[in-house]
Coordinates of C-alpha atoms in Angstrom, one line a residue:
M178 CA -32.0 -9.9 97.0
K179 CA -33.8 -13.0 98.2
K180 CA -36.8 -14.1 96.3
A181 CA -39.3 -13.7 99.3
H182 CA -38.1 -10.2 100.0
G183 CA -38.3 -9.4 96.3
L184 CA -41.9 -10.6 96.1
M185 CA -42.9 -8.6 99.2
L186 CA -41.3 -5.4 97.8
A187 CA -43.0 -6.0 94.4
T188 CA -46.3 -6.2 96.1
T189 CA -45.7 -2.9 98.0
L190 CA -44.5 -1.1 94.9
L191 CA -47.6 -2.4 93.0
L192 CA -50.0 -1.0 95.5
S193 CA -48.2 2.4 95.6
S194 CA -48.0 2.8 91.8
L195 CA -51.4 1.5 90.6
A196 CA -53.1 4.8 91.4
T197 CA -50.9 6.8 89.1
A198 CA -50.3 4.3 86.3
C199 CA -52.3 4.7 83.1
S200 CA -53.0 2.3 80.3
S201 CA -53.4 2.9 76.5
G202 CA -57.1 2.5 76.9
G203 CA -57.4 5.2 79.5
E204 CA -58.2 2.9 82.3
T205 CA -56.2 2.2 85.5
A206 CA -53.3 0.0 84.4
K207 CA -52.7 -3.3 86.1
P208 CA -49.1 -3.9 85.1
D209 CA -48.8 -7.4 86.7
A210 CA -52.1 -8.7 85.5
N211 CA -50.7 -10.4 82.4
A212 CA -47.0 -10.1 82.9
G213 CA -44.9 -11.8 80.2
G214 CA -47.7 -11.5 77.6
G215 CA -49.8 -14.3 76.2
A216 CA -52.8 -14.9 74.0
A217 CA -55.3 -12.1 73.4
A218 CA -58.8 -11.9 71.9
G219 CA -59.0 -11.9 68.1
G220 CA -55.9 -14.0 67.6
K221 CA -53.6 -11.2 68.7
T222 CA -50.6 -11.8 70.9
K223 CA -50.7 -9.7 74.1
L224 CA -47.5 -7.8 74.8
Q225 CA -47.1 -5.6 77.9
F226 CA -45.0 -2.4 77.8
W227 CA -43.9 -0.3 80.7
T228 CA -42.6 3.3 80.6
F229 CA -42.2 6.3 82.8
N230 CA -43.0 8.8 80.0
E231 CA -46.6 9.2 78.7
L232 CA -45.3 10.5 75.3
H233 CA -43.3 7.2 75.0
Q234 CA -46.5 5.3 75.7
K235 CA -48.5 7.1 73.1
Y236 CA -45.7 6.6 70.6
F237 CA -45.5 2.8 71.2
V238 CA -49.3 2.5 70.9
S239 CA -49.2 4.2 67.5
M240 CA -46.4 1.9 66.4
A241 CA -48.4 -1.1 67.5
E242 CA -51.2 0.0 65.2
A243 CA -48.7 0.4 62.4
W244 CA -47.2 -3.0 63.1
N245 CA -50.7 -4.7 63.0
K246 CA -51.4 -3.1 59.6
A247 CA -48.0 -4.2 58.2
H248 CA -48.0 -7.7 59.9
P249 CA -51.6 -8.9 60.2
D250 CA -50.2 -12.5 60.6
K251 CA -48.3 -11.4 63.7
A252 CA -50.8 -8.9 65.2
I253 CA -50.3 -7.8 68.8
Q254 CA -52.4 -6.3 71.5
L255 CA -50.1 -3.9 73.3
E256 CA -51.0 -3.1 76.9
A257 CA -49.0 0.0 77.6
S258 CA -48.6 1.5 81.1
T259 CA -47.0 4.7 82.3
L260 CA -45.8 4.6 85.9
P261 CA -43.9 7.3 88.0
F262 CA -40.1 7.3 87.2
D263 CA -38.8 5.7 90.4
D264 CA -41.7 3.4 90.9
M265 CA -41.4 1.9 87.4
H266 CA -37.6 1.3 87.7
N267 CA -37.8 -0.1 91.2
K268 CA -40.8 -2.3 90.3
L269 CA -39.1 -3.6 87.1
L270 CA -35.9 -4.4 89.0
V271 CA -37.8 -6.3 91.7
A272 CA -39.7 -8.2 89.1
L273 CA -36.6 -9.3 87.3
Q274 CA -34.7 -10.2 90.5
S275 CA -37.7 -12.2 91.9
G276 CA -38.4 -14.0 88.6
T277 CA -42.0 -12.9 88.2
G278 CA -44.2 -10.0 87.3
A279 CA -42.0 -8.3 84.5
P280 CA -43.6 -7.0 81.3
D281 CA -42.5 -8.1 77.8
I282 CA -41.0 -4.8 76.9
S283 CA -39.8 -1.9 79.1
D284 CA -38.2 1.5 78.9
I285 CA -35.1 1.9 81.1
E286 CA -33.5 5.3 81.5
I287 CA -29.8 5.4 80.8
S288 CA -28.6 6.3 84.3
K289 CA -30.6 3.3 85.6
F290 CA -29.7 0.8 82.9
P291 CA -26.4 -0.4 84.5
N292 CA -28.5 -1.7 87.4
Y293 CA -30.2 -4.2 85.1
L294 CA -26.9 -5.5 83.6
K295 CA -25.4 -6.6 86.9
G296 CA -24.5 -10.3 87.1
T297 CA -26.4 -12.2 84.5
P298 CA -28.8 -9.7 82.8
Q299 CA -32.4 -10.7 83.1
L300 CA -33.0 -9.0 79.8
A301 CA -33.2 -10.7 76.4
E302 CA -30.3 -10.1 74.0
L303 CA -31.3 -8.2 70.9
N304 CA -28.4 -9.0 68.6
S305 CA -30.6 -10.7 66.0
V306 CA -32.4 -7.4 65.3
V307 CA -29.7 -4.9 66.2
E308 CA -26.7 -6.3 64.2
P309 CA -28.3 -6.1 60.8
E310 CA -28.9 -2.4 61.4
L311 CA -25.5 -1.4 62.8
K312 CA -24.5 0.1 59.4
N313 CA -27.6 2.3 59.4
I314 CA -27.5 3.7 63.0
V315 CA -25.3 5.7 65.3
K316 CA -23.7 2.6 66.9
S317 CA -22.9 4.2 70.2
R318 CA -26.6 4.5 70.9
V319 CA -26.9 0.7 71.3
D320 CA -23.3 0.1 72.6
I321 CA -24.3 2.0 75.8
Y322 CA -26.9 -0.7 76.5
S323 CA -24.6 -3.7 75.8
K324 CA -22.5 -6.1 77.9
G325 CA -20.1 -8.8 76.7
G326 CA -20.9 -8.2 73.0
K327 CA -24.6 -8.6 73.6
Y328 CA -27.1 -5.7 73.0
Y329 CA -29.9 -5.3 75.6
G330 CA -31.5 -2.0 74.7
I331 CA -32.3 0.4 71.9
D332 CA -32.5 4.2 72.3
Y333 CA -35.1 6.6 71.1
H334 CA -32.5 9.3 70.0
V335 CA -28.9 10.2 69.5
G336 CA -29.0 13.0 72.1
A337 CA -26.3 14.8 70.1
S338 CA -24.9 17.7 72.1
V339 CA -25.1 21.0 70.2
I340 CA -25.0 24.6 71.1
Y341 CA -28.0 26.9 70.8
Y342 CA -27.1 30.5 70.0
N343 CA -29.3 33.6 70.3
K344 CA -28.5 35.0 66.8
E345 CA -30.0 38.4 67.7
M346 CA -27.6 38.8 70.7
L347 CA -24.6 37.7 68.7
D348 CA -25.4 40.1 65.9
K349 CA -25.3 43.0 68.3
A350 CA -21.8 41.9 69.2
G351 CA -20.7 41.4 65.6
V352 CA -20.1 37.7 66.2
N353 CA -20.9 35.1 63.5
P354 CA -21.7 31.8 65.2
D355 CA -20.1 29.9 62.3
S356 CA -16.8 31.5 63.1
I357 CA -16.7 29.9 66.6
T358 CA -15.0 26.5 66.0
T359 CA -13.0 26.0 69.2
W360 CA -13.6 26.7 72.9
D361 CA -10.8 29.3 72.8
E362 CA -12.7 31.2 70.0
F363 CA -15.9 30.8 72.1
Y364 CA -14.1 32.6 75.0
E365 CA -13.1 35.5 72.7
A366 CA -16.5 35.7 71.2
G367 CA -18.0 35.7 74.7
K368 CA -16.0 38.7 75.7
K369 CA -17.4 40.6 72.7
V370 CA -21.0 39.6 73.6
V371 CA -20.6 40.7 77.3
A372 CA -19.2 44.1 76.2
A373 CA -21.9 44.7 73.6
T374 CA -25.0 43.4 75.5
G375 CA -24.0 43.4 79.2
K376 CA -25.2 39.8 79.4
P377 CA -23.3 36.5 79.7
M378 CA -22.4 34.4 76.7
I379 CA -23.5 31.1 78.2
T380 CA -24.9 29.4 81.3
F381 CA -23.5 26.4 83.1
E382 CA -25.3 23.8 85.2
A383 CA -24.1 23.5 88.8
T384 CA -26.6 20.8 89.9
D385 CA -26.8 18.7 86.7
P386 CA -24.0 17.3 84.5
F387 CA -25.1 18.4 81.0
S388 CA -22.6 21.3 80.8
F389 CA -19.5 19.6 82.1
W390 CA -20.0 16.0 80.9
P391 CA -20.2 16.7 77.1
M392 CA -17.2 19.0 77.3
I393 CA -15.0 16.3 78.8
A394 CA -16.4 13.6 76.6
Q395 CA -15.5 15.6 73.5
Q396 CA -11.9 14.9 74.3
G397 CA -12.4 11.2 74.8
S398 CA -12.5 11.6 78.6
D399 CA -15.3 10.6 81.0
I400 CA -16.3 10.3 84.6
T401 CA -15.5 6.6 84.6
D402 CA -13.6 4.3 82.2
K403 CA -15.2 1.3 80.5
D404 CA -14.6 -0.9 83.4
G405 CA -16.3 1.4 85.9
K406 CA -13.1 2.9 87.4
V407 CA -13.6 6.5 88.6
T408 CA -11.7 8.9 86.3
L409 CA -13.3 12.1 87.6
D410 CA -10.0 13.7 88.6
N411 CA -7.9 13.2 85.5
E412 CA -6.0 16.0 83.9
K413 CA -8.5 16.6 81.0
N414 CA -11.4 16.9 83.4
I415 CA -9.5 19.3 85.6
A416 CA -8.7 21.5 82.6
V417 CA -12.3 21.6 81.5
L418 CA -13.7 22.5 84.9
T419 CA -10.9 25.1 85.3
Y420 CA -12.0 26.6 81.9
M421 CA -15.6 26.7 83.0
Q422 CA -14.7 28.4 86.3
K423 CA -12.6 30.9 84.4
L424 CA -15.6 31.9 82.3
V425 CA -17.8 32.3 85.4
K426 CA -15.1 34.4 87.1
E427 CA -14.8 36.7 84.1
K428 CA -18.7 36.9 83.8
I429 CA -18.6 35.4 80.4
A430 CA -20.7 32.6 81.9
I431 CA -23.0 32.4 84.9
V432 CA -24.5 29.5 86.8
A433 CA -27.9 28.8 85.4
P434 CA -30.7 30.3 87.5
G435 CA -32.1 27.5 89.6
G436 CA -28.9 25.6 89.2
F437 CA -29.7 23.7 86.0
H438 CA -31.2 24.0 82.6
H439 CA -34.6 22.5 83.5
A440 CA -35.4 24.9 86.4
E441 CA -38.4 27.2 86.1
E442 CA -36.2 30.1 87.0
Y443 CA -33.9 29.2 84.1
Y444 CA -36.7 29.1 81.6
G445 CA -37.9 32.5 82.6
F446 CA -34.4 33.9 82.5
M447 CA -33.5 32.5 79.1
N448 CA -36.9 33.4 77.6
K449 CA -36.0 37.1 78.2
A450 CA -32.7 36.7 76.3
G451 CA -30.8 36.3 79.6
A452 CA -27.7 34.6 77.9
A453 CA -26.4 34.3 74.3
S454 CA -26.1 30.5 74.3
I455 CA -26.6 27.2 75.9
A456 CA -24.9 23.9 75.2
M457 CA -27.4 21.0 75.5
P458 CA -28.4 17.8 73.6
M459 CA -30.8 18.0 70.6
W460 CA -33.6 16.8 72.7
Y461 CA -33.6 20.1 74.5
M462 CA -35.3 21.7 71.5
G463 CA -38.6 20.8 73.1
R464 CA -37.8 22.9 76.2
F465 CA -37.4 25.9 74.0
T466 CA -40.6 25.4 72.1
D467 CA -42.6 24.6 75.2
Y468 CA -41.1 27.0 77.8
M469 CA -39.3 29.8 76.0
P470 CA -41.7 30.9 73.3
D471 CA -40.4 34.4 73.0
L472 CA -37.1 33.2 71.5
K473 CA -38.9 31.7 68.5
G474 CA -37.0 32.6 65.3
K475 CA -34.0 33.9 67.3
M476 CA -32.2 30.7 68.1
V477 CA -29.9 28.8 65.8
I478 CA -28.4 25.4 66.3
K479 CA -24.7 24.8 65.7
P480 CA -22.1 22.2 66.5
M481 CA -20.4 22.5 69.8
P482 CA -16.9 24.2 69.7
A483 CA -14.1 21.6 69.6
W484 CA -11.1 21.7 72.0
T485 CA -8.7 21.6 69.1
K486 CA -9.1 22.2 65.4
G487 CA -10.6 19.0 63.9
G488 CA -11.6 17.7 67.3
N489 CA -15.0 16.1 68.1
R490 CA -17.9 18.6 68.2
S491 CA -20.5 16.5 69.8
V492 CA -21.3 13.7 72.3
G493 CA -24.4 11.5 72.7
M494 CA -26.0 12.4 76.0
G495 CA -29.0 11.2 78.0
G496 CA -31.3 8.5 76.6
T497 CA -33.7 5.7 77.3
G498 CA -33.0 2.1 76.3
T499 CA -36.0 0.0 75.5
A500 CA -35.5 -3.7 76.4
V501 CA -37.2 -7.0 76.1
T502 CA -37.3 -8.9 79.4
A503 CA -36.1 -12.5 79.9
Q504 CA -39.5 -13.3 81.4
S505 CA -41.4 -12.5 78.2
K506 CA -43.2 -15.6 76.8
N507 CA -42.9 -14.1 73.3
K508 CA -39.3 -12.8 73.2
E509 CA -38.8 -13.2 69.5
L510 CA -42.0 -11.4 68.6
A511 CA -41.3 -8.7 71.2
A512 CA -37.9 -8.1 69.7
E513 CA -39.2 -7.9 66.2
F514 CA -41.8 -5.4 67.2
L515 CA -39.2 -3.4 69.2
A516 CA -37.0 -3.3 66.1
F517 CA -40.0 -2.1 64.0
A518 CA -40.7 0.6 66.6
K519 CA -37.2 1.9 67.0
L520 CA -34.9 0.8 64.3
S521 CA -36.9 0.9 61.0
K522 CA -36.7 3.9 58.7
E523 CA -40.4 4.7 59.2
A524 CA -40.1 4.5 63.0
N525 CA -37.2 6.9 63.0
I526 CA -39.2 9.4 61.0
Q527 CA -42.1 9.0 63.4
I528 CA -39.7 9.4 66.4
W529 CA -38.9 12.9 65.0
K530 CA -42.5 13.7 64.0
Q531 CA -44.1 12.5 67.3
L532 CA -41.4 13.1 69.9
G533 CA -39.1 15.7 68.4
F534 CA -36.0 13.5 69.0
D535 CA -32.9 13.2 66.8
P536 CA -33.3 9.7 65.5
I537 CA -30.5 7.1 65.6
R538 CA -31.0 6.0 62.0
T539 CA -28.7 8.4 60.1
E540 CA -30.2 8.0 56.6
V541 CA -33.4 9.7 57.7
W542 CA -31.6 12.9 58.7
T543 CA -31.7 13.9 55.0
A544 CA -35.3 12.6 54.4
P545 CA -37.7 15.3 53.2
E546 CA -40.1 14.4 56.1
L547 CA -37.6 15.9 58.6
K548 CA -37.9 19.3 56.9
E549 CA -41.6 19.3 56.9
D550 CA -43.3 22.1 58.8
N551 CA -43.7 21.4 62.5
K552 CA -43.2 23.3 65.8
F553 CA -39.5 22.7 65.7
T554 CA -38.9 23.9 62.1
Q555 CA -41.1 26.9 62.8
Y556 CA -38.9 27.7 65.9
F557 CA -35.4 26.9 64.6
G558 CA -35.7 26.8 60.8
K559 CA -35.6 23.9 58.4
D560 CA -31.9 23.2 58.5
I561 CA -31.9 21.5 61.9
F562 CA -30.6 18.2 60.6
D563 CA -28.0 19.8 58.4
V564 CA -26.1 20.2 61.7
M565 CA -26.6 16.5 62.5
T566 CA -25.2 15.5 59.1
E567 CA -22.2 17.8 59.6
I568 CA -21.2 16.2 62.9
K569 CA -22.3 12.7 62.0
D570 CA -18.8 11.2 62.5
E571 CA -18.0 13.3 65.6
I572 CA -20.6 12.2 68.0
G573 CA -18.6 10.6 70.8
P574 CA -20.0 8.1 73.3
I575 CA -20.0 8.1 77.1
N576 CA -19.2 5.1 79.3
V577 CA -22.3 3.4 80.8
N578 CA -21.5 1.1 83.7
E579 CA -22.5 0.2 87.2
K580 CA -20.4 3.0 88.7
M581 CA -21.7 5.7 86.4
P582 CA -24.9 6.6 88.2
E583 CA -23.1 7.0 91.5
V584 CA -20.5 9.3 90.0
N585 CA -23.2 11.3 88.2
D586 CA -25.0 11.8 91.5
E587 CA -21.8 13.1 93.1
L588 CA -21.4 15.6 90.2
K589 CA -24.9 16.8 90.6
K590 CA -24.9 17.1 94.4
T591 CA -21.4 18.2 95.2
T592 CA -18.7 18.6 92.7
L593 CA -20.0 21.1 90.2
F594 CA -21.7 23.3 92.8
K595 CA -18.4 23.6 94.7
A596 CA -16.4 24.6 91.6
L597 CA -18.9 26.8 89.8
N598 CA -20.9 28.4 92.7
D599 CA -18.5 28.3 95.6
M600 CA -15.4 28.9 93.4
E601 CA -13.4 26.2 95.1
D602 CA -10.3 24.9 93.3
P603 CA -11.4 22.5 90.5
A604 CA -8.5 20.1 90.9
K605 CA -9.2 19.9 94.7
V606 CA -12.9 19.5 94.2
L607 CA -12.6 16.7 91.6
K608 CA -10.0 14.8 93.6
E609 CA -12.1 15.0 96.8
S610 CA -15.1 13.7 94.9
A611 CA -13.1 11.0 93.2
D612 CA -11.5 9.8 96.4
Q613 CA -14.9 9.7 98.1
L614 CA -16.3 7.6 95.2
R615 CA -13.3 5.2 95.3
K616 CA -14.1 4.3 98.9

């Protein structure tokens, strides 16, 4: 993109987003006003932070307060702004491409992150703060934001895929969730649940990837390889989609009402014990607590079934990488603060307490603070992180590259719907989508 065009687009996006952006002080945010940070009143260094999630903004504001208490000699004034999802990502991309107007620190959602790593990344490398912590964290949650051995983003959570079982429904069928260790055993247990309850064992998404994608990634497969080559139609992926279609045909599974697990129709359906299980990442806990209150005390969290005995039982899914931009005038301080807010032990405890996410720092999974009473322990029990500890070495990665967002969109718009709703041949559907993407 040419610089003049970038500046024009940046201006347009600024005007359209100012009305909805909000700052940490409750006033209308002016994200471009002091881009790149600088001096602030009282000897504090001004750092600007952009996000698309208000809860992320509140979290960073709280961590800025904690930073200032711990580092009075490096105090910061954090100007945090929440913008609409597309506006923020477009605005950030234009600012980085045009060379002006970027904040010091910004959230970037995982499906968008590859757009910021094209060519020479206009993000600051974070190796100086990430490498000392690699032994303490789930490494794949920084690897997905890396390029050429350089780290450019840090996630909020592991996003470990697990399976949520309705224990009450499984009890009616005489099924112990701990006895389900493989997908073959899941199929057999599903037949018992359907016979005993008249309801499906599980729901699958047809317009989002969070059912299919973890199930292929468990086997070391993916929708692209590390270099961005489309692998959607490989044999493992065909076998997984064929398995999913088989369960739907036999009424052991159904397509999620509304098409995906974030639809209002789905929440209502599941809240009434519509199905006996759902496989989703750990961050989905908040959907249960907020939208399915009637299931409180009935749901248990377990590792996903493996495809073979001893196989991986989880994958890290979803995420938001927080980055320092190359335009920041205080890159070193911004990186230090970012590490404090997302890599430190206390930060990871606060990520659980404030956001309800499964933190990337593994030592805190056994910390007493993660068993303290909150809305999640009240809903699911106090052994939530016992599951995380059990699958610690089985949380596989996904490939994040420039092609990934496009393949993901094809899955959501076409592939899964054809196979799971229209019952078209999985091999044919995957090949057609892959061929289209390769063009």
